Structure formats: structure tokens, C-alpha cells
Short mmCIF file of C-alpha atoms in Angstrom, two decimals:
data_model
loop_
_atom_site.label_atom_id
_atom_site.label_comp_id
_atom_site.label_asym_id
_atom_site.label_seq_id
_atom_site.Cartn_x
_atom_site.Cartn_y
_atom_site.Cartn_z
CA MET A 1 -0.03 -0.01 0.01
CA ALA A 2 1.19 3.40 -0.87
CA ILE A 3 0.72 4.82 2.56
CA PHE A 4 3.48 2.69 4.02
CA ASP A 5 7.11 3.80 3.47
CA ARG A 6 8.20 0.25 4.07
CA VAL A 7 6.83 -3.15 5.07
CA VAL A 8 8.23 -5.58 7.58
CA GLY A 9 6.80 -8.83 8.91
CA ALA A 10 5.49 -8.82 12.45
CA LEU A 11 4.28 -10.97 15.28
CA VAL A 12 1.96 -8.66 17.08
CA TYR A 13 1.22 -8.89 20.80
CA ALA A 14 -1.38 -6.92 22.78
CA THR A 15 -2.58 -7.72 26.28
CA LYS A 16 -3.43 -6.32 29.66
CA PRO A 17 -1.88 -8.22 32.60
CA LEU A 18 -3.75 -8.91 35.77
CA PHE A 19 -1.86 -9.36 39.08
CA LYS A 20 -4.34 -10.95 41.41
CA ASP A 21 -2.36 -11.04 44.61
CA SER A 22 -2.09 -7.23 45.07
CA PRO A 23 -5.04 -5.58 46.77
CA PRO A 24 -6.71 -2.60 45.11
CA ASN A 25 -5.56 0.82 46.33
CA ARG A 26 -8.44 3.07 47.18
CA GLY A 27 -6.29 6.15 47.85
CA ALA A 28 -6.63 8.37 50.94
CA THR A 29 -10.07 8.68 52.59
CA PRO A 30 -11.38 12.05 53.71
CA ASN A 31 -9.59 13.60 56.73
CA ARG A 32 -7.14 10.80 57.05
CA SER A 33 -3.46 10.61 56.25
CA PRO A 34 -2.63 8.49 53.28
CA GLU A 35 -0.63 6.11 55.56
CA ALA A 36 -3.74 5.29 57.45
CA SER A 37 -5.81 4.54 54.31
CA THR A 38 -3.39 2.95 51.97
CA PRO A 39 -1.45 0.11 53.57
CA PRO A 40 1.67 -1.07 51.84
CA ALA A 41 1.15 -3.80 49.27
CA PRO A 42 2.32 -7.23 50.39
CA PRO A 43 5.50 -8.49 48.79
CA ARG A 44 4.97 -10.46 45.60
CA PRO A 45 5.67 -14.16 45.87
CA ALA A 46 8.75 -15.54 44.37
CA GLU A 47 8.00 -17.02 40.93
CA PRO A 48 9.14 -20.55 40.17
CA GLU A 49 11.63 -21.44 37.57
CA ARG A 50 10.25 -21.81 34.02
CA GLU A 51 9.85 -25.27 32.68
CA THR A 52 8.20 -27.14 29.86
CA VAL A 53 4.54 -27.52 30.64
CA ASP A 54 2.84 -31.01 30.64
CA LEU A 55 -0.73 -30.88 29.24
CA PRO A 56 -3.35 -33.00 30.87
CA GLU A 57 -3.22 -35.78 28.37
CA GLY A 58 0.45 -36.11 29.15
CA LYS A 59 1.78 -34.60 25.96
CA VAL A 60 4.58 -31.95 25.92
CA THR A 61 4.39 -29.43 23.04
CA PRO A 62 7.67 -28.78 21.18
CA TRP A 63 9.46 -25.49 20.88
CA PHE A 64 8.03 -23.43 17.99
CA GLY A 65 9.94 -23.01 14.72
CA GLY A 66 13.38 -23.74 16.10
CA TYR A 67 13.57 -20.28 17.62
CA ARG A 68 15.28 -19.77 20.94
CA PHE A 69 14.74 -16.30 22.50
CA GLU A 70 16.99 -14.68 25.17
CA ASN A 71 16.38 -11.49 27.05
CA VAL A 72 18.95 -9.07 25.65
CA GLY A 73 17.87 -5.70 27.14
CA SER A 74 15.42 -3.91 29.47
CA ALA A 75 14.55 -0.35 30.30
CA THR A 76 12.36 1.56 32.79
CA ARG A 77 10.51 4.30 30.86
CA ARG A 78 8.66 7.14 32.62
CA ASP A 79 7.49 10.49 31.23
CA LEU A 80 5.09 12.41 33.44
CA LEU A 81 5.04 15.53 31.35
CA PRO A 82 6.08 14.95 27.77
CA GLU A 83 7.43 18.10 26.13
CA ALA A 84 5.44 17.53 22.85
CA PHE A 85 2.12 17.46 24.78
CA ILE A 86 2.51 20.59 27.01
CA VAL A 87 -0.28 23.02 26.48
CA ILE A 88 0.53 25.59 29.00
CA SER A 89 4.33 26.51 29.18
CA SER A 90 4.22 29.63 31.46
CA LEU A 91 1.96 31.77 33.67
CA ASP A 92 1.49 34.15 30.89
CA GLU A 93 -0.52 31.51 28.94
CA LEU A 94 -3.11 30.84 31.63
CA ASP A 95 -5.52 33.57 30.51
CA GLY A 96 -7.65 32.14 27.68
CA HIS A 97 -5.91 28.84 27.46
CA ALA A 98 -7.42 26.13 25.20
CA PRO A 99 -9.39 23.62 27.19
CA PHE A 100 -7.98 20.10 27.81
CA VAL A 101 -9.98 17.41 26.07
CA ALA A 102 -9.30 14.66 28.61
CA PRO A 103 -8.74 14.34 32.31
CA TYR A 104 -5.18 12.91 32.08
CA LEU A 105 -3.00 15.85 32.97
CA THR A 106 0.21 16.82 34.66
CA ALA A 107 0.98 20.20 36.23
CA HIS A 108 4.56 21.23 37.15
CA LEU A 109 4.57 24.04 39.80
CA THR A 110 7.78 25.89 40.54
CA GLY A 111 8.52 28.73 43.02
CA LEU A 112 5.97 27.09 45.34
CA GLU A 113 5.19 29.09 48.52
CA SER A 114 3.38 28.22 51.60
CA GLY A 115 -0.28 28.80 51.02
CA ALA A 116 0.04 28.18 47.22
CA THR A 117 -2.89 26.66 45.37
CA TRP A 118 -3.54 24.88 42.13
CA ARG A 119 -7.08 24.94 40.84
CA TYR A 120 -8.74 23.38 37.77
CA GLY A 121 -12.31 23.70 36.81
CA THR A 122 -15.13 26.31 36.42
CA ASP A 123 -16.41 28.92 38.83
CA ASP A 124 -18.58 26.56 40.82
CA ALA A 125 -17.19 23.06 39.75
CA PHE A 126 -13.58 22.49 40.41
CA VAL A 127 -10.75 20.56 42.09
CA ARG A 128 -8.28 22.50 44.20
CA LEU A 129 -5.05 21.59 46.03
CA ASP A 130 -3.80 23.84 48.89
CA PHE A 131 -0.10 23.59 49.93
CA ALA A 132 1.12 24.27 53.40
CA PRO A 133 4.27 23.20 55.35
CA GLY A 134 3.96 19.40 55.92
CA GLU A 135 0.54 19.06 54.43
CA VAL A 136 -1.71 19.30 51.34
CA THR A 137 -5.46 19.62 51.31
CA LEU A 138 -7.72 18.60 48.41
CA THR A 139 -11.07 20.15 47.73
CA ARG A 140 -13.69 18.97 45.17
CA ALA A 141 -16.76 21.02 44.44
CA ALA A 142 -19.69 20.34 41.99
CA SER A 143 -22.27 22.88 40.78
CA GLY A 144 -24.96 23.33 43.30
CA SER A 145 -23.25 21.37 46.07
CA ALA A 146 -21.09 22.41 48.97
CA PRO A 147 -17.41 21.72 48.47
CA SER A 148 -15.96 18.52 49.96
CA THR A 149 -12.55 18.59 51.64
CA TYR A 150 -10.11 15.64 51.80
CA GLY A 151 -7.08 15.59 54.02
CA PRO A 152 -5.01 17.26 55.01
CA PHE A 153 -2.53 14.71 53.69
CA GLU A 154 0.81 14.59 55.47
CA VAL A 155 3.75 15.39 53.12
CA PRO A 156 7.41 16.10 53.79
CA ALA A 157 8.23 19.67 54.86
CA SER A 158 10.86 19.55 52.02
CA LEU A 159 7.94 19.83 49.47
CA ILE A 160 7.50 23.60 50.26
CA GLU A 161 11.13 24.05 50.97
CA SER A 162 12.16 22.81 47.54
CA GLY A 163 9.58 25.13 45.96
CA GLU A 164 8.64 22.53 43.39
CA ALA A 165 5.88 19.86 42.87
CA LEU A 166 3.95 17.81 40.36
CA VAL A 167 0.25 17.30 40.30
CA THR A 168 -1.19 14.42 38.05
CA LEU A 169 -4.83 13.88 37.22
CA ALA A 170 -5.88 10.53 35.78
CA ALA A 171 -9.65 10.28 35.46
CA ASP A 172 -10.76 10.67 39.10
CA SER A 173 -7.36 9.85 40.69
CA ILE A 174 -5.38 12.81 41.83
CA ALA A 175 -1.67 12.52 43.02
CA THR A 176 0.91 14.90 44.31
CA TRP A 177 4.61 14.18 43.63
CA GLN A 178 7.78 15.52 45.01
CA VAL A 179 10.42 16.56 42.48
CA ALA A 180 13.93 15.24 43.08
CA GLY A 181 16.53 17.07 40.96
CA ALA A 182 16.33 18.27 37.42
CA ASN A 183 14.64 15.26 35.93
CA LEU A 184 10.89 15.37 36.58
CA ASN A 185 10.71 11.63 35.87
CA ASP A 186 12.58 10.96 39.23
CA ALA A 187 9.65 12.50 41.13
CA THR A 188 8.17 10.54 44.08
CA PRO A 189 4.46 10.20 44.65
CA LEU A 190 3.42 11.50 48.07
CA PHE A 191 -0.24 10.54 48.09
CA THR A 192 -3.06 9.68 45.67
CA HIS A 193 -6.81 10.25 46.13
CA GLY A 194 -9.48 8.48 44.15
CA ASN A 195 -11.27 5.17 43.71
CA GLU A 196 -8.94 2.37 42.39
CA ASN A 197 -11.17 2.28 39.34
CA GLY A 198 -10.46 5.93 38.60
CA ILE A 199 -14.02 6.82 37.72
CA ASP A 200 -15.95 6.54 40.95
CA ARG A 201 -19.19 8.43 40.42
CA SER A 202 -19.80 8.75 44.15
CA TYR A 203 -17.83 12.09 44.13
CA ASP A 204 -19.92 15.16 43.46
CA LEU A 205 -17.62 16.32 40.58
CA ASP A 206 -17.03 14.02 37.74
CA LEU A 207 -13.59 14.98 36.33
CA ALA A 208 -14.37 12.94 33.20
CA ASP A 209 -17.51 14.81 32.24
CA ALA A 210 -17.07 16.03 28.67
CA GLU A 211 -19.12 19.20 29.08
CA TRP A 212 -17.24 20.16 32.29
CA LEU A 213 -13.88 19.56 30.56
CA ALA A 214 -14.85 21.94 27.67
CA SER A 215 -15.33 24.74 30.25
CA ALA A 216 -12.61 23.90 32.85
CA ARG A 217 -9.58 26.19 33.14
CA VAL A 218 -6.50 26.24 35.27
CA SER A 219 -5.48 28.92 37.87
CA VAL A 220 -2.80 29.09 40.45
CA SER A 221 -1.54 31.35 43.24
CA GLY A 222 1.58 31.44 45.26
CA VAL A 223 3.74 29.97 42.48
CA ALA A 224 6.36 31.54 40.27
CA GLY A 225 6.02 29.15 37.38
CA LEU A 226 3.64 26.62 35.79
CA ARG A 227 3.84 24.08 32.89
CA MET A 228 0.87 21.82 32.23
CA GLY A 229 -0.03 19.30 29.72
CA TYR A 230 -1.28 15.74 29.00
CA THR A 231 0.18 13.16 31.14
CA GLY A 232 2.63 10.63 29.62
CA TYR A 233 3.16 7.38 31.61
CA VAL A 234 4.75 5.83 34.67
CA GLY A 235 5.23 2.59 32.79
CA LEU A 236 4.60 0.94 29.41
CA ARG A 237 3.02 -2.27 28.52
CA ASP A 238 0.77 -4.15 26.04
CA PRO A 239 2.89 -3.52 22.87
CA GLN A 240 0.97 -3.97 19.63
CA TRP A 241 2.24 -2.89 16.31
CA VAL A 242 0.14 -0.56 14.14
CA THR A 243 -0.45 -2.59 11.00
CA GLY A 244 -2.05 -2.85 7.64
CA PRO A 245 -4.77 -5.55 7.13
CA ASP A 246 -2.19 -8.28 6.32
CA GLY A 247 -0.07 -7.55 9.30
CA GLU A 248 2.55 -5.31 7.77
CA ILE A 249 3.93 -2.77 10.19
CA VAL A 250 3.28 0.90 9.45
CA GLN A 251 6.36 3.02 9.12
CA ARG A 252 7.09 6.68 8.64
CA GLU A 253 10.58 8.04 8.03
CA GLY A 254 12.16 4.80 8.91
CA ARG A 255 10.38 4.40 12.34
CA SER A 256 7.97 1.60 13.07
CA TYR A 257 4.68 2.53 14.86
CA LEU A 258 2.95 0.69 17.75
CA SER A 259 0.46 1.30 20.46
CA LEU A 260 1.25 0.94 24.07
CA THR A 261 -0.75 1.27 27.26
CA CYS A 262 0.58 4.36 29.18
CA ALA A 263 0.37 3.18 32.76
CA GLY A 264 -1.03 5.74 35.19
CA PRO A 265 -0.64 6.28 38.94
CA GLY A 266 -3.24 3.57 39.90
CA HIS A 267 -5.46 0.83 38.51
CA PHE A 268 -6.55 0.38 34.91
CA PRO A 269 -8.69 3.35 34.44
CA THR A 270 -5.86 5.66 35.37
CA ALA A 271 -4.04 4.40 32.21
CA HIS A 272 -4.69 5.59 28.66
CA TRP A 273 -3.56 4.63 25.07
CA GLY A 274 -0.52 6.03 23.24
CA ILE A 275 0.89 5.69 19.83
CA PHE A 276 4.71 5.46 19.81
CA SER A 277 7.41 5.08 17.23
CA VAL A 278 10.66 3.14 17.49
CA ASP A 279 13.75 2.29 15.55
CA ALA A 280 13.13 -1.34 15.13
CA SER A 281 16.50 -2.12 13.68
CA SER A 282 18.33 -2.38 17.06
CA VAL A 283 17.77 -3.30 20.70
CA ASP A 284 18.46 0.20 21.95
CA GLY A 285 15.98 1.54 19.37
CA LEU A 286 13.26 -0.85 20.57
CA LEU A 287 13.80 0.22 24.12
CA ALA A 288 13.42 3.93 23.28
CA PRO A 289 9.90 4.50 22.20
CA ARG A 290 8.90 8.12 21.28
CA LEU A 291 5.33 9.27 22.19
CA GLU A 292 3.64 10.46 18.99
CA ALA A 293 -0.13 10.46 19.73
CA LEU A 294 -2.74 10.11 22.55
CA HIS A 295 -6.12 8.65 22.04
CA TYR A 296 -9.14 9.10 24.37
CA PHE A 297 -12.72 7.82 24.16
CA CYS A 298 -16.01 9.58 24.98
CA ARG A 299 -18.68 7.12 26.20
CA ASP A 300 -21.92 8.28 27.82
CA GLY A 301 -20.71 11.84 27.94
CA ARG A 302 -17.44 10.94 29.74
CA VAL A 303 -13.93 11.09 28.23
CA LEU A 304 -11.85 8.08 29.35
CA GLY A 305 -8.50 6.58 28.58
CA ASP A 306 -9.65 3.20 27.27
CA HIS A 307 -6.80 1.15 25.94
CA LEU A 308 -5.57 -2.41 25.18
CA GLY A 309 -6.23 -2.92 21.43
CA GLN A 310 -4.98 -2.55 17.89
CA VAL A 311 -4.74 0.18 15.26
CA VAL A 312 -5.30 -1.14 11.60
CA ILE A 313 -4.80 1.13 8.55
CA ASP A 314 -5.77 0.05 5.14
CA ASP A 315 -6.36 1.79 1.77
CA ASP A 316 -9.82 2.84 2.65
CA ALA A 317 -9.89 3.74 6.36
CA GLN A 318 -8.17 3.81 9.69
CA HIS A 319 -9.50 1.60 12.45
CA LEU A 320 -9.06 1.52 16.23
CA ILE A 321 -10.31 -1.67 17.91
CA LEU A 322 -9.75 -1.83 21.63
CA SER A 323 -11.20 -2.66 25.09
CA ASN A 324 -13.45 -0.61 27.31
CA ARG A 325 -10.78 -0.86 30.02
CA CYS A 326 -11.82 2.25 31.97
CA SER A 327 -14.92 0.49 33.03
CA PHE A 328 -13.10 -2.38 34.67
CA GLY A 329 -14.68 -3.39 37.83
CA LEU A 330 -17.92 -1.28 37.21
CA ASN A 331 -19.23 -2.62 33.84
CA PRO A 332 -18.92 -5.70 31.76
CA GLN A 333 -15.71 -5.71 29.72
CA HIS A 334 -16.24 -5.79 25.97
CA LEU A 335 -14.49 -4.78 22.69
CA GLN A 336 -15.29 -1.50 21.02
CA TYR A 337 -14.59 0.17 17.64
CA ALA A 338 -13.64 3.68 16.90
CA PRO A 339 -13.67 4.87 13.34
CA VAL A 340 -11.30 7.63 12.37
CA GLU A 341 -12.99 10.49 10.66
CA ALA A 342 -10.25 11.15 8.22
CA ALA A 343 -8.84 9.87 4.85
CA ALA A 344 -6.93 6.70 4.96
CA ASP A 345 -3.77 8.48 3.88
CA ASP A 346 -4.06 11.27 6.49
CA LEU A 347 -1.97 9.34 9.04
CA ASP A 348 -1.69 12.31 11.40
CA ALA A 349 -5.29 11.62 12.26
CA THR A 350 -4.11 8.41 14.05
CA LEU A 351 -0.30 8.65 14.47
CA SER A 352 0.19 12.30 15.82
CA GLY A 353 -1.50 14.60 18.14
CA VAL A 354 -4.31 14.25 20.75
CA HIS A 355 -7.70 12.78 19.68
CA VAL A 356 -11.03 12.07 21.19
CA HIS A 357 -13.24 9.28 19.59
CA SER A 358 -16.78 8.22 20.00
CA PRO A 359 -16.53 4.33 19.99
CA VAL A 360 -19.27 1.88 19.32
CA ALA A 361 -19.75 -1.69 20.41
CA TYR A 362 -17.70 -4.36 18.52
CA SER A 363 -19.34 -7.65 18.72
CA ALA A 364 -17.19 -10.64 19.55
CA PRO A 365 -18.69 -14.17 19.39
CA THR A 366 -18.73 -14.94 23.17
CA LEU A 367 -21.20 -14.71 26.10
CA PHE A 368 -18.42 -13.69 28.44
CA ASP A 369 -16.61 -10.49 29.28
CA ASN A 370 -13.91 -10.05 26.63
CA TRP A 371 -10.86 -7.71 25.89
CA GLY A 372 -7.51 -7.57 24.09
CA PRO A 373 -8.45 -7.74 20.36
CA ASN A 374 -6.06 -8.50 17.62
CA LEU A 375 -6.96 -8.64 13.90
CA ARG A 376 -5.29 -9.98 10.74
CA ARG A 377 -6.55 -10.73 7.32
CA ILE A 378 -5.69 -14.12 5.98
CA GLU A 379 -6.94 -15.33 2.50
CA ASP A 380 -9.53 -12.53 2.37
CA ARG A 381 -11.02 -13.37 5.68
CA TRP A 382 -10.52 -11.41 8.93
CA HIS A 383 -9.25 -13.42 11.89
CA LEU A 384 -10.06 -11.94 15.35
CA ALA A 385 -8.21 -13.16 18.39
CA PHE A 386 -9.26 -11.99 21.85
CA VAL A 387 -9.60 -12.86 25.54
CA GLU A 388 -12.74 -14.07 27.24
CA CYS A 389 -13.13 -14.07 30.95
CA LEU A 390 -15.15 -16.95 32.44
CA GLY A 391 -15.42 -15.35 35.85
CA TYR A 392 -13.72 -13.16 38.41
CA GLU A 393 -14.34 -15.19 41.62
CA PRO A 394 -12.70 -16.85 43.41
CA ARG A 395 -9.95 -15.94 40.92
CA PHE A 396 -9.84 -14.37 37.45
CA SER A 397 -10.19 -17.07 34.74
CA PHE A 398 -9.56 -15.95 31.10
CA ARG A 399 -8.56 -17.82 28.01
CA PRO A 400 -7.79 -17.26 24.38
CA VAL A 401 -10.35 -17.33 21.55
CA LEU A 402 -10.18 -17.27 17.79
CA ALA A 403 -12.98 -16.08 15.52
CA ILE A 404 -13.17 -15.70 11.74
CA GLY A 405 -15.09 -13.30 9.41
CA GLU A 406 -16.82 -14.04 6.18
CA PRO A 407 -14.96 -14.20 2.82
CA GLY A 408 -14.49 -10.65 1.78
CA GLY A 409 -16.16 -9.37 4.94
CA SER A 410 -15.71 -6.20 6.91
CA ILE A 411 -13.20 -5.70 9.67
CA ARG A 412 -16.23 -5.08 11.87
CA GLY A 413 -17.58 -8.62 11.27
CA PRO A 414 -19.72 -10.58 11.70
CA PHE A 415 -17.41 -13.26 13.12
CA SER A 416 -17.94 -16.94 13.80
CA ARG A 417 -16.26 -18.62 16.67
CA VAL A 418 -13.46 -20.99 15.72
CA GLY A 419 -12.38 -22.30 19.12
CA THR A 420 -10.60 -21.69 22.41
CA ASP A 421 -8.19 -23.38 24.71
CA PRO A 422 -10.00 -25.04 27.53
CA VAL A 423 -6.78 -25.86 29.46
CA HIS A 424 -5.09 -22.47 29.89
CA GLN A 425 -7.07 -20.26 32.25
CA GLN A 426 -4.63 -17.24 32.79
CA THR A 427 -4.06 -16.44 29.09
CA GLU A 428 -3.80 -13.05 27.41
CA GLY A 429 -1.92 -11.39 24.58
CA VAL A 430 -3.68 -13.40 21.91
CA LEU A 431 -2.65 -12.56 18.40
CA VAL A 432 -2.80 -13.95 14.84
CA SER A 433 0.48 -13.91 13.11
CA ARG A 434 2.46 -15.26 10.13
CA ILE A 435 5.86 -16.56 11.24
CA GLY A 436 7.96 -17.99 8.44
CA ASP A 437 5.49 -19.72 6.16
CA GLN A 438 2.89 -20.56 8.81
CA ASN A 439 -0.14 -18.61 10.14
CA VAL A 440 -0.58 -19.23 13.85
CA VAL A 441 -2.09 -17.78 16.98
CA VAL A 442 0.33 -17.07 19.89
CA ALA A 443 -0.55 -16.26 23.47
CA SER A 444 0.87 -16.08 26.97
CA ASP A 445 -0.31 -17.91 30.10
CA GLY A 446 0.58 -16.93 33.61
CA ASP A 447 -0.26 -20.23 35.28
CA ALA A 448 1.63 -22.47 32.81
CA ARG A 449 4.28 -19.85 32.47
CA ASP A 450 4.68 -20.33 28.76
CA PHE A 451 3.76 -18.87 25.37
CA PRO A 452 1.35 -21.34 23.70
CA VAL A 453 1.19 -21.53 19.87
CA TYR A 454 -1.97 -22.66 18.09
CA ASP A 455 -2.82 -23.31 14.49
CA LEU A 456 -5.91 -21.56 12.94
CA SER A 457 -8.22 -24.21 14.29
CA MET A 458 -6.95 -23.28 17.88
CA ARG A 459 -5.20 -26.67 18.28
CA ARG A 460 -2.10 -26.15 20.37
CA ILE A 461 0.90 -27.18 18.33
CA ALA A 462 3.95 -25.66 20.17
CA GLN A 463 5.21 -23.08 22.53
CA VAL A 464 7.63 -20.28 22.11
CA ASP A 465 11.07 -20.85 23.63
CA ALA A 466 11.50 -17.64 25.58
CA PRO A 467 12.11 -16.77 29.21
CA PHE A 468 8.97 -16.01 31.15
CA GLY A 469 9.42 -13.11 33.59
CA SER A 470 7.02 -11.44 35.99
CA ASN A 471 3.34 -10.74 35.33
CA ILE A 472 2.18 -12.04 31.95
CA PRO A 473 5.16 -11.02 29.78
CA HIS A 474 3.86 -10.97 26.13
CA PHE A 475 6.06 -10.00 23.28
CA ALA A 476 5.52 -8.24 19.97
CA ALA A 477 8.04 -9.77 17.53
CA VAL A 478 9.41 -7.89 14.60
CA GLU A 479 11.63 -8.94 11.69
CA VAL A 480 14.00 -6.40 10.11
CA GLU A 481 16.09 -7.36 7.20
CA GLY A 482 19.61 -8.23 8.24
CA GLN A 483 18.73 -8.44 11.93
CA PRO A 484 17.78 -11.50 14.08
CA LEU A 485 14.16 -11.85 14.97
CA ARG A 486 13.45 -9.81 18.06
CA ALA A 487 10.41 -9.16 20.24
CA LEU A 488 9.39 -6.22 22.34
CA SER A 489 7.84 -7.14 25.69
CA PHE A 490 7.37 -5.91 29.23
CA ASP A 491 7.22 -7.14 32.75
CA GLY A 492 5.43 -6.36 35.92
CA SER A 493 7.97 -3.96 37.49
CA SER A 494 6.38 -1.08 39.29
CA GLU A 495 7.90 1.79 41.34
CA HIS A 496 5.98 3.22 44.29
CA GLU A 497 3.26 0.57 44.34
CA SER A 498 2.69 1.19 48.02
CA VAL A 499 1.46 4.62 47.24
CA ILE A 500 -0.20 4.48 43.78
CA GLY A 501 -1.37 0.90 44.05
CA TYR A 502 -1.44 -1.77 41.41
CA GLY A 503 -1.51 -0.62 37.81
CA GLY A 504 1.66 1.54 37.34
CA HIS A 505 3.73 -1.35 36.07
CA GLY A 506 5.54 -1.93 32.79
CA ASP A 507 9.30 -2.05 32.20
CA LEU A 508 10.19 -2.74 28.55
CA LEU A 509 12.12 -5.82 27.54
CA VAL A 510 13.65 -7.05 24.21
CA TYR A 511 13.91 -10.69 23.34
CA GLU A 512 16.29 -11.86 20.50
CA ASN A 513 16.47 -15.18 18.69
CA ARG A 514 19.76 -16.83 19.35
CA ALA A 515 19.13 -20.18 17.61
#
């Protein structure tokens, strides 16, 4: 296709890990210190050594394709305030600034004095932080209601002494960070406030309300400087290449594009979806993604950071297929589709800037909750891989599913169910891929600690020979001419989990074939 600068083969992986042993973080409750309301998370259990998995019938599946992957690099990536997404760069720009379109924001305050305030909202509906030596107080006010005060939260006296702080907003989760040195990404979270789901409607003020966002503005007092823009990430996970219909990776100016979940300071709904580019020709390049675009989704009048899905671009249109992840814990999980209102060759509509979409339901052939879609066209039929969750109690049970569309059919279906794996019950990151001369489905299972490989009838035929780390470490493999087969992956590493709770995880990893 003409819209692609270059085509490379790819094994595409997209998933959202679930770590079941870590309790949810509900943030600080009104008029309590964060220490009293957010107990430290228990230490994670040591994980057993990886070994070949015996299936119930006693068969051991072989290694797939003669490949043998080794972990050849890793990196912790955090960017709380990406330079390219700053909207307000000085106090002079406060008057008449453009509204923010989504409640995923970071403010950098400098010259902070005792009694300083940061306020975001309208005249009668707002959120405000008041800074004093050793404490910060949060106020939320909705139209027609008396303001609600939370705190004061105990913070180090050095917060005011340093004269510098960060504030992050992620849906309904608000966090204050202490800056350490010149690098904002070394900041330490002091407290968070908000439901672990990030969209708790019990609060009077709904920070995700689209109408409120259109009118909300920023004001400060007692500070000498302010920069504010869209939040980046505290971790990265769920890599999935941006592809054409047949799996070819989209490239621009020699860089390969992919989507990643931008982990936020809390549970799934504090995360959002970013489009990144990498130099896929080297290990270092894969570990240095550059944020190119942010995508948000307006559902029921609320702008949310739904994520965990795939971008497909063909000659006729651009397609976003993803999961309603910001409803996790509140509503059934299901796939959704967001058409891009732009010409197929206007790649900036997907690969650059900040965008808000209005998604519609995307029907998968299952009666259960579902997430993590991946699509690929094979012999003129769309193949849809996804995860279905059989239940959440007493533990999460989720497995891979493959479905197939009609010959010459639409990317939106309808789809018929092909099959599933009844053995693996902790399986995510399900994708359809062509490796060598074979079309297969590859997944990752946290219980078996392996990467099962299936044929297109969903019969398990092999497993990928690759080290299995923490969480559910899926990988997105990429072939570049003259280079060994590599895969971009992630693990469950998370900084400051005792403060921000589970959900801020995602160190990047690179696997390389050494066979």
C-alpha cells in the first residue's frame, strides 16, 4: 500500500496483565493521612523457575519453529510531562488557554510558596490543592453542592522548601509528587486520592465529564512558574504494532509505529492509550519509544482513557479496535470500535497529536466479558483473536479465543467462533501472526508460564522458547532485514506501588532469537 514507507513482517502482541495477589488501592479517605488509608502492598511471591508444561493428556508441546529467544535488554521508561504534549508553558499563557480534552493531565509547579494553590475547573465546579508546610489539602466542588474537603494529607516539609511539585490527574485519581533534581521523571508520589477504578461516580464532581472539561480552566496562586499538559506514563505495557490488514507494520521516516498502554498512577482506568514510534533495527531503538499520539474515548458523555487494542490502517480507512478498560470493575468488559474521521492516507489523524473518539460496540462471538483484540486478514477473511473471561471469583479465569469473518467481509464482522483453549485459564496477549510460512495464534499464560502456539483451528501445536518473567510477559516480535528476529515485551516492574497501588507497572524488555 502506498501509505506505507516500508513493510516488515511482524508478530503482534497486545494484552493487559492482571496481578491478582495485590489488593486494590483506594487512595486516601477524607480527613485521614494516606498512611492510614493505603497500607503497603504485600511482597510479591517468588516465581518458580520456568519449565516445559505437561498438558493434561500427558503430551509436551515442542518449541516453536526452532527459535530460541533470550532477554537481551530492558529499560524503565517514565515520562510524566512529555514536552510535545505541553499546552501551558508559562503563567502568561493561563488567560484564555485552550481547554484540555481529557482528564489525564500533569502540572509542574515551581517557586511554590506556603499557601500556594492549584485549581482546575469552572467557577462553581472544580478541584483544588492547597499547599502548606507538611500538608496538602484537596477540595472538590460540584455545581449546586457544598465543596468536599479531603485531608490534610501529610507530606514532607521539604515539599514547600524545595519550591517544586507535580500534580497528576488521571480520570478521578489525583496525585501529588515531590520533584527530586532536574529530571521530573525521578519524582516521588506522596499521596493519591481516588477510587482504584479511577471513575468513581460517588464524588460530586465528575472529572471525566465532557461538558465540564470543555469549560474547565487552570488557575494558580503562590507559584512563580507553571507548565501543564497531557500526562505521559509511569510505565509502558501491552505492545501492539500498528499494521495494515495483512499484518505489515506501518512505518514513517524509517520508524515503526505501535500502540502501548500508558500506565497511570493507579488501577486500569488511570491508564490511557498512546501511539509510539521506535527504531526497530536495534535493541536500543526498541527500548526507546517516542510518544507520538494520545487517544481518548467519549462514552456516555465521559472522556476516558480506554486502551488495550490495535490500530489497523488500510487503503480505505483507519480503524481503532480496543477494550473498554476504563470500566473495569464497574461494567462488563467488551470490545469497542472507533472509526477515524479522516482519509486513509491522513496518518496524522491516528499517528500524531491528541484525539477524542466516540466508540461503538464491537461484537465478539462470546457470552463472556472480553478484551484484548487482535486482527489480521488471511486469505480474504478477517481473523479476530481476543480474551474471554469466564469469571472473576474466586480468581480471574480468562482464556484465548479465535474467530473468523466471512470471505471478503468487513473488519467489523460478523465473526464466527473457531475455538478456544480449555486448558489455559490465565491467558492473554492473543494474536494472529504469520511466522515464516505458517499462520499461527500465539498467546501467553501466567499459570503455565509459557507462550502457547496454536494453528488456525485453535489446536495447540507448540510453545515459544523464551524466558517467562513477572506478570504475563507477552512479546511483539518484529523482523527487520539483516537483523535477528526480536520481540518487544514488558514485565510487572512497578515503582511506588505502596502509594499508587497496582497498575503502574511496565518495564520494557527485548527478546532476541539466538538459535
